[in-house]
Coordinates of C-alpha atoms and ligand atoms in Angstrom, one line a residue:
Chain A
M22 CA 31.5 -32.2 -15.2
M23 CA 27.7 -32.1 -15.4
I24 CA 27.7 -30.6 -11.9
I25 CA 29.4 -27.5 -13.2
I26 CA 27.7 -27.3 -16.6
A27 CA 24.1 -27.5 -15.4
P28 CA 24.1 -24.7 -12.9
G29 CA 26.5 -22.7 -15.1
A30 CA 24.1 -22.9 -18.1
V31 CA 21.1 -21.9 -16.0
A32 CA 23.0 -19.1 -14.4
L33 CA 24.2 -17.9 -17.8
I34 CA 20.7 -17.9 -19.2
A35 CA 19.4 -16.0 -16.2
A36 CA 22.3 -13.5 -16.4
I37 CA 21.6 -12.8 -20.1
L38 CA 17.9 -12.3 -19.4
A39 CA 18.7 -10.0 -16.4
A40 CA 21.0 -8.0 -18.6
A41 CA 18.3 -7.7 -21.3
I42 CA 15.8 -6.5 -18.6
S43 CA 18.1 -3.8 -17.4
I44 CA 19.0 -2.7 -20.9
V45 CA 15.3 -2.4 -21.8
D46 CA 14.7 -0.6 -18.5
K47 CA 17.4 1.9 -19.4
V48 CA 16.2 2.5 -22.9
V49 CA 12.4 2.2 -22.5
N50 CA 12.1 3.8 -19.1
N51 CA 14.1 6.8 -20.1
Y52 CA 11.7 9.7 -20.3
G53 CA 14.4 12.3 -20.5
E54 CA 14.3 15.5 -18.4
V55 CA 10.8 16.6 -17.3
E56 CA 9.6 19.6 -15.4
L57 CA 7.7 19.3 -12.1
D58 CA 5.7 22.4 -11.4
I59 CA 4.4 22.7 -7.8
N60 CA 1.6 25.1 -6.7
D61 CA 1.3 27.1 -9.9
G62 CA 5.0 27.9 -10.5
K63 CA 5.9 28.4 -6.8
K64 CA 8.5 25.8 -7.3
K65 CA 9.8 24.4 -10.6
I66 CA 12.1 21.4 -10.6
K67 CA 13.8 19.7 -13.5
L68 CA 14.2 16.0 -12.9
D69 CA 14.6 12.7 -14.8
G70 CA 11.3 11.1 -15.7
G71 CA 10.4 7.5 -15.2
E72 CA 10.0 7.4 -11.5
S73 CA 6.9 7.7 -9.3
L74 CA 5.7 11.2 -8.2
L75 CA 6.2 10.2 -4.6
S76 CA 9.9 9.2 -4.9
S77 CA 10.6 12.1 -7.3
L78 CA 9.3 14.5 -4.6
A79 CA 11.2 12.7 -1.9
G80 CA 14.3 13.1 -4.1
Q81 CA 13.7 16.8 -3.9
E82 CA 13.3 16.7 -0.1
I83 CA 9.6 17.3 -0.3
F84 CA 7.9 14.6 1.7
V85 CA 4.3 13.6 1.1
P86 CA 2.9 11.4 3.9
S87 CA 3.3 7.8 2.9
A88 CA 2.6 5.4 5.7
C89 CA 2.9 2.3 3.5
G90 CA 6.1 3.4 1.9
G91 CA 4.7 3.7 -1.7
R92 CA 2.9 0.4 -2.0
G93 CA -0.4 1.9 -2.7
T94 CA -2.1 0.5 0.3
C95 CA -2.4 3.3 2.8
G96 CA -3.9 6.1 0.7
A97 CA -1.9 8.7 2.6
C98 CA 0.0 10.1 -0.3
K99 CA -2.9 11.9 -2.0
C100 CA -2.1 15.0 -3.9
Q101 CA -3.7 17.1 -6.6
V102 CA -2.4 16.7 -10.1
T103 CA -3.4 19.6 -12.4
S104 CA -1.9 18.3 -15.6
D105 CA -2.9 15.2 -17.6
V106 CA -1.2 12.1 -16.3
G107 CA -3.6 9.6 -17.8
P108 CA -6.5 7.8 -16.2
Y109 CA -6.7 6.4 -12.7
L110 CA -5.1 3.1 -12.0
P111 CA -7.1 0.3 -10.4
T112 CA -4.8 0.6 -7.4
E113 CA -5.9 4.2 -6.9
T114 CA -9.7 4.1 -7.2
P115 CA -10.5 2.4 -3.9
F116 CA -9.0 5.4 -2.0
M117 CA -10.9 8.1 -4.0
T118 CA -14.0 9.8 -2.9
K119 CA -16.3 11.5 -5.3
E120 CA -14.8 14.9 -4.4
N121 CA -11.3 13.5 -4.9
L122 CA -12.2 12.3 -8.4
A123 CA -13.6 15.7 -9.3
D124 CA -10.5 17.5 -8.0
N125 CA -8.2 15.0 -9.8
I126 CA -6.6 13.9 -6.6
R127 CA -4.2 11.0 -7.2
L128 CA -1.9 8.7 -5.2
A129 CA 1.6 10.1 -5.6
C130 CA 3.1 6.7 -5.3
Q131 CA 1.1 5.3 -8.2
V132 CA 1.5 8.2 -10.6
K133 CA 4.6 7.8 -12.8
I134 CA 6.2 11.0 -14.2
K135 CA 6.5 10.6 -17.9
S136 CA 6.2 14.1 -19.1
D137 CA 6.0 17.6 -17.7
I138 CA 3.6 17.6 -14.7
S139 CA 2.0 20.1 -12.5
I140 CA 0.7 19.4 -9.0
K141 CA -0.7 21.2 -6.0
I142 CA 0.3 20.3 -2.5
P143 CA -0.4 22.1 0.8
D144 CA 2.2 24.7 1.5
E145 CA 3.1 23.2 4.8
L146 CA 4.5 20.1 3.1
F147 CA 7.5 22.3 2.1
N148 CA 8.1 22.5 5.9
I149 CA 8.5 18.7 6.1
K150 CA 12.0 17.5 6.4
K151 CA 13.9 14.3 7.0
Y152 CA 15.8 14.4 10.3
D153 CA 18.8 12.4 11.1
S154 CA 18.4 12.0 14.9
I155 CA 20.1 10.3 17.8
V156 CA 18.2 8.6 20.5
K157 CA 18.7 10.8 23.6
S158 CA 16.8 8.8 26.2
I159 CA 14.4 5.9 26.5
V160 CA 12.2 5.9 29.6
D161 CA 9.6 3.3 30.6
V162 CA 6.5 5.3 31.6
T163 CA 4.3 2.2 32.0
H164 CA 5.0 -1.5 31.6
D165 CA 4.2 -1.3 27.9
I166 CA 4.8 2.4 26.9
K167 CA 8.2 3.9 26.4
E168 CA 8.9 7.6 26.2
V169 CA 11.6 8.0 23.5
T170 CA 13.4 11.3 23.1
F171 CA 15.3 12.0 19.8
D172 CA 18.0 14.7 19.5
L173 CA 17.8 16.4 16.1
Q174 CA 21.5 17.2 16.2
G175 CA 21.3 20.9 15.7
E176 CA 18.4 20.9 13.2
E177 CA 15.1 22.5 14.1
I178 CA 11.6 21.2 13.8
N179 CA 8.7 23.7 13.4
F180 CA 5.3 22.3 14.1
E181 CA 1.9 23.0 15.7
A182 CA 1.2 21.0 18.8
G183 CA -0.8 17.9 17.9
K184 CA 1.2 16.9 14.7
Y185 CA 3.0 13.6 14.1
V186 CA 6.2 12.4 12.7
Q187 CA 7.0 9.2 10.8
L188 CA 9.6 7.0 12.3
V189 CA 11.8 5.2 9.8
V190 CA 12.3 1.7 11.0
P191 CA 15.4 0.2 9.3
P192 CA 15.5 -3.5 8.0
H193 CA 16.1 -5.7 11.0
G194 CA 15.9 -9.4 11.8
K195 CA 13.4 -11.0 9.5
I196 CA 12.0 -7.6 8.3
K197 CA 13.8 -7.0 5.0
G198 CA 12.6 -3.6 3.9
S199 CA 12.5 -0.3 5.8
T200 CA 9.1 0.7 7.1
Q201 CA 7.6 3.9 8.4
R202 CA 5.2 4.4 11.2
A203 CA 3.4 7.5 12.4
Y204 CA 3.6 8.7 16.0
S205 CA 2.2 11.9 17.5
M206 CA 4.8 14.2 19.1
A207 CA 4.6 14.6 22.9
S208 CA 7.3 17.4 22.9
K209 CA 6.0 20.9 22.7
P210 CA 6.6 23.3 19.7
G211 CA 8.9 25.4 21.8
E212 CA 11.4 22.5 22.1
K213 CA 12.6 22.7 18.5
D214 CA 15.7 20.6 18.9
I215 CA 14.1 17.4 20.1
V216 CA 11.2 15.1 19.3
R217 CA 9.6 13.0 22.0
L218 CA 7.3 10.1 21.2
L219 CA 5.3 7.7 23.3
I220 CA 5.4 4.3 21.9
R221 CA 3.2 1.5 23.2
L222 CA 4.2 -2.1 22.5
V223 CA 1.7 -3.6 20.0
P224 CA 2.1 -7.4 20.1
G225 CA 3.5 -8.4 16.7
G226 CA 3.9 -4.8 15.6
I227 CA 7.0 -4.3 13.4
A228 CA 7.9 -0.8 14.6
T229 CA 6.9 -1.0 18.2
T230 CA 8.6 -4.4 18.8
W231 CA 11.8 -2.9 17.2
V232 CA 11.6 0.2 19.5
H233 CA 10.9 -1.9 22.6
T234 CA 13.5 -4.7 22.0
E235 CA 16.3 -3.3 19.9
L236 CA 16.5 0.5 20.1
K237 CA 19.1 1.9 22.4
E238 CA 20.2 5.3 23.6
G239 CA 22.8 6.7 21.1
D240 CA 21.3 4.9 18.1
R241 CA 20.7 6.9 14.9
V242 CA 17.1 7.0 13.7
E243 CA 15.5 8.9 10.8
L244 CA 12.4 10.9 11.4
V245 CA 10.2 12.6 8.7
G246 CA 7.7 15.2 9.6
P247 CA 5.8 17.1 10.8
F248 CA 2.5 15.9 9.4
G249 CA -1.1 15.9 10.3
D250 CA -4.1 18.2 10.8
F251 CA -4.9 17.4 14.4
F252 CA -4.4 20.6 16.4
R253 CA -6.5 23.0 18.5
T254 CA -8.7 25.6 16.8
P255 CA -7.6 29.3 17.3
T256 CA -10.7 30.1 19.3
D257 CA -11.6 30.2 23.0
T258 CA -14.3 27.4 22.7
T259 CA -14.1 24.9 25.6
M260 CA -11.9 22.0 24.7
V261 CA -12.9 18.5 25.8
C262 CA -10.0 16.1 25.2
V263 CA -10.2 12.3 25.5
A264 CA -7.3 9.9 25.3
G265 CA -6.2 6.4 26.2
G266 CA -2.7 4.8 26.3
S267 CA -0.2 6.5 24.0
G268 CA -2.9 8.8 22.8
M269 CA -1.5 10.9 25.7
A270 CA 1.2 12.3 23.4
P271 CA -0.5 15.0 21.4
F272 CA -2.3 16.4 24.5
M273 CA 1.0 16.7 26.4
S274 CA 2.2 18.8 23.6
I275 CA -0.9 20.8 23.3
L276 CA -1.3 21.5 27.0
F277 CA 2.3 22.5 27.7
D278 CA 2.2 24.7 24.6
M279 CA -0.9 26.4 26.0
L280 CA 1.0 27.0 29.2
D281 CA 4.1 28.3 27.4
T282 CA 2.1 30.7 25.2
G283 CA 0.0 32.0 28.0
E284 CA -3.3 30.6 26.7
L285 CA -4.6 30.3 30.2
D286 CA -8.2 31.6 29.8
R287 CA -9.4 28.8 27.6
E288 CA -11.3 26.1 29.4
V289 CA -9.8 22.6 28.9
W290 CA -11.1 19.3 30.1
Y291 CA -8.8 16.3 29.7
F292 CA -10.1 12.8 30.2
F293 CA -7.5 10.0 30.3
G294 CA -8.6 6.4 30.4
A295 CA -6.5 3.4 31.5
R296 CA -7.3 -0.1 32.7
T297 CA -5.4 -0.3 35.9
V298 CA -3.0 1.8 38.0
K299 CA 0.0 0.3 36.2
D300 CA -1.3 1.7 32.9
M301 CA -1.6 5.2 34.2
F302 CA 1.3 7.7 33.8
Y303 CA 2.3 11.4 33.8
L304 CA -0.2 12.0 36.7
D305 CA 2.2 14.3 38.6
E306 CA 3.0 16.4 35.5
L307 CA -0.7 16.9 34.8
R308 CA -1.6 17.6 38.4
E309 CA 1.2 20.2 38.4
L310 CA -0.3 21.7 35.2
E311 CA -3.7 21.9 36.8
K312 CA -2.1 24.1 39.5
K313 CA -0.6 26.4 36.9
M314 CA -3.6 26.6 34.6
P315 CA -6.7 27.7 36.4
N316 CA -9.1 26.6 33.6
F317 CA -7.6 23.2 33.1
H318 CA -9.2 20.1 34.6
F319 CA -7.6 16.7 34.4
V320 CA -9.8 13.6 34.9
P321 CA -8.0 10.3 34.9
A322 CA -10.2 7.2 35.1
L323 CA -9.6 3.5 35.6
S324 CA -11.8 1.0 33.9
E325 CA -10.6 -2.0 35.9
P326 CA -9.2 -0.7 39.2
E327 CA -7.5 -3.5 41.2
E328 CA -8.6 -4.1 44.7
G329 CA -5.9 -3.2 47.2
T330 CA -4.2 -0.7 44.9
P331 CA -5.0 2.8 46.1
W332 CA -6.7 5.0 43.6
D333 CA -8.6 8.2 44.3
G334 CA -9.6 9.2 40.8
A335 CA -12.7 8.3 38.8
T336 CA -13.5 4.7 37.9
G337 CA -15.5 3.2 35.0
L338 CA -15.3 3.3 31.3
I339 CA -13.9 6.5 29.9
T340 CA -17.1 7.0 27.9
D341 CA -19.3 6.8 31.0
V342 CA -17.0 9.2 32.8
L343 CA -17.1 11.6 29.9
D344 CA -20.9 11.4 29.6
K345 CA -21.3 12.1 33.3
Y346 CA -19.0 15.1 33.2
L347 CA -20.5 16.5 30.0
K348 CA -23.9 16.4 31.7
E349 CA -23.0 17.5 35.2
E350 CA -19.8 19.5 35.3
I351 CA -19.1 20.9 31.8
G352 CA -22.7 21.6 31.0
T353 CA -24.4 21.4 27.6
D354 CA -25.4 25.1 27.3
K355 CA -22.1 26.5 25.9
K356 CA -20.2 25.5 22.7
R357 CA -17.7 22.7 23.2
E358 CA -15.1 21.0 20.9
G359 CA -14.1 17.4 21.2
Y360 CA -10.5 16.3 20.7
L361 CA -9.9 12.5 20.6
C362 CA -6.8 10.4 20.3
G363 CA -6.9 6.7 20.7
S364 CA -8.1 3.4 19.1
P365 CA -10.8 3.6 16.5
G366 CA -13.1 1.8 18.9
M367 CA -12.6 4.4 21.6
I368 CA -13.1 7.2 19.1
N369 CA -16.3 5.9 17.8
A370 CA -17.7 5.3 21.2
C371 CA -16.7 8.9 22.3
N372 CA -18.2 10.3 19.2
N373 CA -21.5 8.8 20.2
V374 CA -21.3 10.3 23.7
F375 CA -20.4 13.7 22.3
T376 CA -23.3 13.8 19.8
A377 CA -25.7 12.5 22.4
N378 CA -24.6 15.6 24.5
K379 CA -25.2 18.0 21.6
V380 CA -21.6 18.4 20.4
S381 CA -21.8 18.4 16.6
L382 CA -19.6 16.1 14.6
D383 CA -18.1 19.1 12.9
D384 CA -16.6 20.2 16.2
I385 CA -14.9 16.8 16.9
F386 CA -11.3 16.4 15.9
Y387 CA -9.4 13.1 16.1
D388 CA -6.3 11.1 15.4
K389 CA -7.1 7.5 15.0
F390 CA -4.3 5.0 15.4
Chain B
M8 CA 12.5 -35.5 -36.0
A9 CA 9.8 -33.0 -36.5
P10 CA 6.4 -34.6 -37.1
E11 CA 5.0 -34.0 -40.6
I12 CA 2.1 -31.7 -39.9
H13 CA 1.4 -28.8 -42.3
P14 CA 1.6 -25.5 -40.4
I15 CA -2.0 -24.5 -41.5
V16 CA -3.3 -27.8 -40.1
L17 CA -1.4 -27.2 -36.9
L18 CA -2.8 -23.7 -36.7
F19 CA -6.4 -24.9 -37.0
A20 CA -5.8 -27.8 -34.7
S21 CA -4.3 -25.6 -32.0
V22 CA -7.1 -23.1 -32.2
F23 CA -10.0 -25.5 -32.3
T24 CA -9.5 -29.2 -32.0
S25 CA -6.7 -29.2 -29.5
N26 CA -7.6 -25.9 -27.8
I27 CA -5.2 -25.4 -25.0
L28 CA -7.9 -24.5 -22.6
L29 CA -10.9 -26.6 -23.5
A30 CA -9.0 -29.7 -24.6
N31 CA -6.1 -29.6 -22.2
F32 CA -7.5 -27.5 -19.4
L33 CA -4.4 -25.3 -19.1
G34 CA -4.5 -21.8 -17.8
M35 CA -7.8 -22.3 -16.0
C36 CA -7.3 -20.0 -13.0
S37 CA -7.0 -16.7 -14.9
F38 CA -9.6 -18.0 -17.4
I39 CA -12.2 -18.3 -14.6
S40 CA -11.3 -15.3 -12.6
I41 CA -10.9 -12.7 -15.4
S42 CA -13.8 -13.8 -17.6
K43 CA -16.4 -11.6 -15.9
D44 CA -16.1 -8.6 -18.2
M45 CA -15.3 -8.6 -21.9
K46 CA -12.8 -5.8 -21.8
S47 CA -10.4 -7.5 -19.4
A48 CA -10.9 -10.8 -21.0
N49 CA -10.0 -9.3 -24.3
G50 CA -6.9 -7.7 -22.8
L51 CA -5.8 -10.9 -21.1
G52 CA -6.4 -12.9 -24.3
L53 CA -4.2 -10.6 -26.2
A54 CA -1.5 -10.6 -23.6
V55 CA -1.5 -14.4 -23.4
T56 CA -1.2 -14.7 -27.2
V57 CA 1.7 -12.3 -27.4
V58 CA 3.6 -13.8 -24.4
L59 CA 2.9 -17.3 -25.6
T60 CA 4.3 -16.7 -29.1
I61 CA 7.4 -14.9 -28.0
T62 CA 8.4 -17.2 -25.1
S63 CA 7.8 -20.3 -27.2
M64 CA 10.2 -19.0 -29.9
L65 CA 12.8 -18.2 -27.3
N66 CA 12.4 -21.5 -25.5
W67 CA 12.6 -23.4 -28.8
V68 CA 16.0 -21.7 -29.5
L69 CA 17.3 -22.5 -26.1
L70 CA 16.0 -26.1 -26.3
K71 CA 17.7 -26.7 -29.6
F72 CA 21.0 -25.0 -29.0
V73 CA 21.5 -25.2 -25.2
I74 CA 19.3 -27.7 -23.5
I75 CA 19.6 -30.6 -25.8
P76 CA 23.3 -30.3 -26.8
L77 CA 24.3 -30.0 -23.1
D78 CA 21.9 -32.8 -22.1
L79 CA 20.1 -30.5 -19.7
I80 CA 16.6 -31.8 -20.5
Y81 CA 15.9 -32.2 -16.7
L82 CA 16.4 -28.5 -16.2
R83 CA 13.9 -27.5 -18.9
Y84 CA 11.2 -26.4 -16.4
I85 CA 13.4 -24.0 -14.6
I86 CA 14.8 -22.6 -17.9
F87 CA 11.4 -22.2 -19.5
I88 CA 10.1 -20.4 -16.4
I89 CA 13.0 -18.0 -16.2
V90 CA 12.5 -17.1 -19.9
I91 CA 8.7 -16.6 -19.3
A92 CA 9.3 -14.4 -16.3
A93 CA 11.9 -12.2 -18.0
T94 CA 9.8 -11.9 -21.1
V95 CA 6.8 -10.7 -19.2
Q96 CA 8.9 -8.2 -17.3
I97 CA 10.4 -6.8 -20.5
L98 CA 7.0 -6.7 -22.2
E99 CA 5.5 -4.8 -19.3
M100 CA 8.0 -2.1 -19.6
V101 CA 7.7 -1.8 -23.4
I102 CA 3.9 -1.7 -23.4
D103 CA 4.0 0.9 -20.7
R104 CA 6.1 3.1 -22.9
V105 CA 4.5 2.3 -26.3
S106 CA 0.8 2.2 -25.4
P107 CA -0.1 3.5 -21.9
A108 CA -3.7 2.8 -22.6
L109 CA -3.1 -0.9 -23.3
Y110 CA -0.8 -1.0 -20.3
L111 CA -3.5 0.3 -18.1
S112 CA -6.0 -2.3 -19.3
L113 CA -3.4 -5.1 -18.9
G114 CA -1.8 -3.6 -15.8
I115 CA -2.4 -6.3 -13.3
F116 CA -2.9 -9.1 -15.7
L117 CA 0.5 -9.1 -17.3
P118 CA 2.4 -10.3 -14.2
L119 CA -0.3 -12.9 -13.7
I120 CA 0.6 -14.5 -17.0
T121 CA 4.0 -15.5 -15.6
V122 CA 2.2 -18.1 -13.6
N123 CA -0.3 -19.1 -16.3
C124 CA 0.3 -22.8 -16.9
A125 CA -0.9 -22.6 -20.5
I126 CA 2.4 -20.8 -21.4
L127 CA 4.6 -23.4 -19.8
G128 CA 2.3 -26.1 -21.2
V129 CA 2.8 -25.0 -24.7
A130 CA 6.6 -24.9 -24.3
L131 CA 6.5 -28.4 -23.0
F132 CA 4.3 -29.7 -25.8
M133 CA 6.6 -28.3 -28.4
Q134 CA 9.4 -30.1 -26.7
I135 CA 7.6 -33.5 -26.3
R136 CA 6.2 -33.4 -29.8
E137 CA 9.5 -32.3 -31.3
Y138 CA 8.2 -29.4 -33.3
N139 CA 10.5 -27.5 -35.6
F140 CA 10.8 -23.7 -35.4
V141 CA 8.0 -22.9 -37.8
Q142 CA 5.7 -25.4 -36.2
T143 CA 6.5 -24.0 -32.8
V144 CA 5.6 -20.5 -33.8
V145 CA 2.4 -21.6 -35.5
F146 CA 1.4 -23.9 -32.6
S147 CA 2.1 -21.3 -29.9
F148 CA 0.4 -18.5 -31.8
G149 CA -2.6 -20.8 -32.5
S150 CA -2.8 -21.8 -28.9
G151 CA -2.8 -18.2 -27.8
I152 CA -5.6 -17.4 -30.3
G153 CA -7.5 -20.5 -29.0
W154 CA -7.2 -19.3 -25.4
W155 CA -8.3 -15.9 -26.4
L156 CA -11.3 -17.3 -28.3
A157 CA -12.3 -19.4 -25.3
I158 CA -12.1 -16.6 -22.8
M159 CA -14.0 -14.2 -25.0
A160 CA -16.7 -16.9 -25.5
L161 CA -16.9 -17.5 -21.8
S162 CA -17.2 -13.8 -20.9
A163 CA -19.9 -13.5 -23.5
I164 CA -21.8 -16.4 -22.0
N165 CA -21.2 -15.0 -18.5
K166 CA -22.9 -11.8 -19.6
K167 CA -26.0 -13.8 -20.5
I168 CA -25.8 -15.8 -17.3
E169 CA -25.8 -12.7 -15.2
K170 CA -29.4 -12.1 -16.1
A171 CA -30.4 -15.8 -15.9
P172 CA -32.1 -17.2 -12.8
V173 CA -29.2 -19.3 -11.6
P174 CA -29.8 -21.1 -8.3
P175 CA -28.0 -19.1 -5.5
A176 CA -25.7 -22.0 -4.6
L177 CA -24.3 -22.2 -8.1
K178 CA -23.8 -18.4 -8.6
G179 CA -20.2 -17.4 -9.5
P180 CA -17.5 -20.0 -10.0
G181 CA -20.0 -22.9 -9.8
I182 CA -22.0 -22.0 -12.8
T183 CA -18.8 -20.9 -14.6
L184 CA -17.3 -24.3 -14.2
I185 CA -20.5 -26.0 -15.5
T186 CA -20.4 -23.6 -18.5
I187 CA -16.8 -24.5 -19.2
G188 CA -17.7 -28.1 -19.1
F189 CA -20.3 -27.5 -21.8
M190 CA -17.9 -25.5 -23.8
A191 CA -15.3 -28.3 -23.6
M192 CA -17.9 -30.8 -24.8
A193 CA -18.8 -28.6 -27.7
F194 CA -15.1 -28.4 -28.6
I195 CA -14.8 -32.2 -28.4
G196 CA -17.0 -32.2 -31.4
F197 CA -14.1 -30.9 -33.5
S198 CA -11.7 -33.5 -32.3
G199 CA -12.3 -36.1 -35.0
M200 CA -11.5 -33.5 -37.7
L201 CA -7.8 -32.9 -37.1
S202 CA -5.2 -34.5 -34.9
V203 CA -1.9 -33.0 -33.9
Q204 CA -0.4 -35.5 -31.5
Ligands
FES14 S1 2.3 5.8 0.0 FE1 0.7 4.5 0.8 S2 -0.7 4.7 -0.8 FE2 0.9 5.9 -1.6

């Protein structure tokens, strides 16, 4: 008898308390209908208060970048709040610079909408959509990088070459919640019906392991985007691009877009660093591009070439190769812009090479991942 | 049978002579970590007092009408803890609504209280000592006030210590533990006056 009574009593008490919690939640967390005003009346939305700004916006199909999925740990969901929503939370302050504080920039995932609120977000965020895509193809481009192409099923994506999308990784195996990860698009803006990503296997990485071991052609995957502010300037300054590994993606998009739009006069140098021949990819495509674009120069370099494997390109650390070319080939007399995509370590090292060769930090653009 | 202690005596005893923190050493972790600035200490003290009083009342009712009649005394830990967790959750929502300013200052401390052993300790004391309802309310409220008093005192002392030439190896938790030892000794001075066992 006791065997039934004991767990029954505990369960009953827990159930009563759970009911009490949800009743209080319904009553106390009911802030009624509130108005969300975006960009000085450009868009006015009525919604139920009580939720975070981030999820309320997502409910309206307006997607603010949120790499951590609203946990307050990535700082990506910053947006300007122009009405009073109370003081900063301790979870927000670590992400705020002095300028942010002065402009009342807040983390959208931490701000709870309790009354009418007005915010300002960049206009291009209205362009961000959630895409219900189907995996069209998965190709191994190296031993640890896969080129995954997603079919947007009739929807169109409008973006500038260099931007990224967030891949929504569903719960799988031991990973209980859904997570999002950002990847630069390798497809070009002209290809509006697909998105192509280069995904390198990161040991222990949630998203990359999932892509490499579980994702199959024909699977449905959600993508959110486009995001980012990494794209070429609308000038004719010489571009010096440096990438490693899957940092290839945005440059494929940028270069092929330049070819498509006839931007052939601009001088572009593209340095791509890999360790060995088996880490090198897309060589043929880029060589082909070199033939079509007279001012484009592609410089692949291996840092640890293996003996016995033929290689006729440059060797050495990509920073050394870059330094040599900046001094000898590209020259330091005219203005140059640096474009970097790769690990933080590579970016910092390249930054140093650039500044040592008189490229100012203001003219260096990068995407760290 | 409830012991014959006058509620006023019990109140003084729980605040001073049997201070939950300095006589029983319960609730130490948050006591040490939050005592650096007065404002947080004050907030946490208030939160502990409120949660302690409410949960002890609820737990007393459950003890009297569910746990003892059904002979479930061996399940008291789990039941007490469920009640504490749920109360904290509800309180969090209510405070957020009623006083956002207070919520902001308590923000991260409130959930911490769920695992504050002073709260569970008081619930267990009231069961072992067989307090009646009034005694339970007085005892838990007094214990909360006692905890609050102790953390305020410690944060005040910490403020002074900040400027004192503490040997580097003792800075931080080291000197705090020594200070707490002295405070406990001072409180032992009260112990002959009243006894609540
Ligand atoms: S979504 Fe990551 S901090 Fe808000």
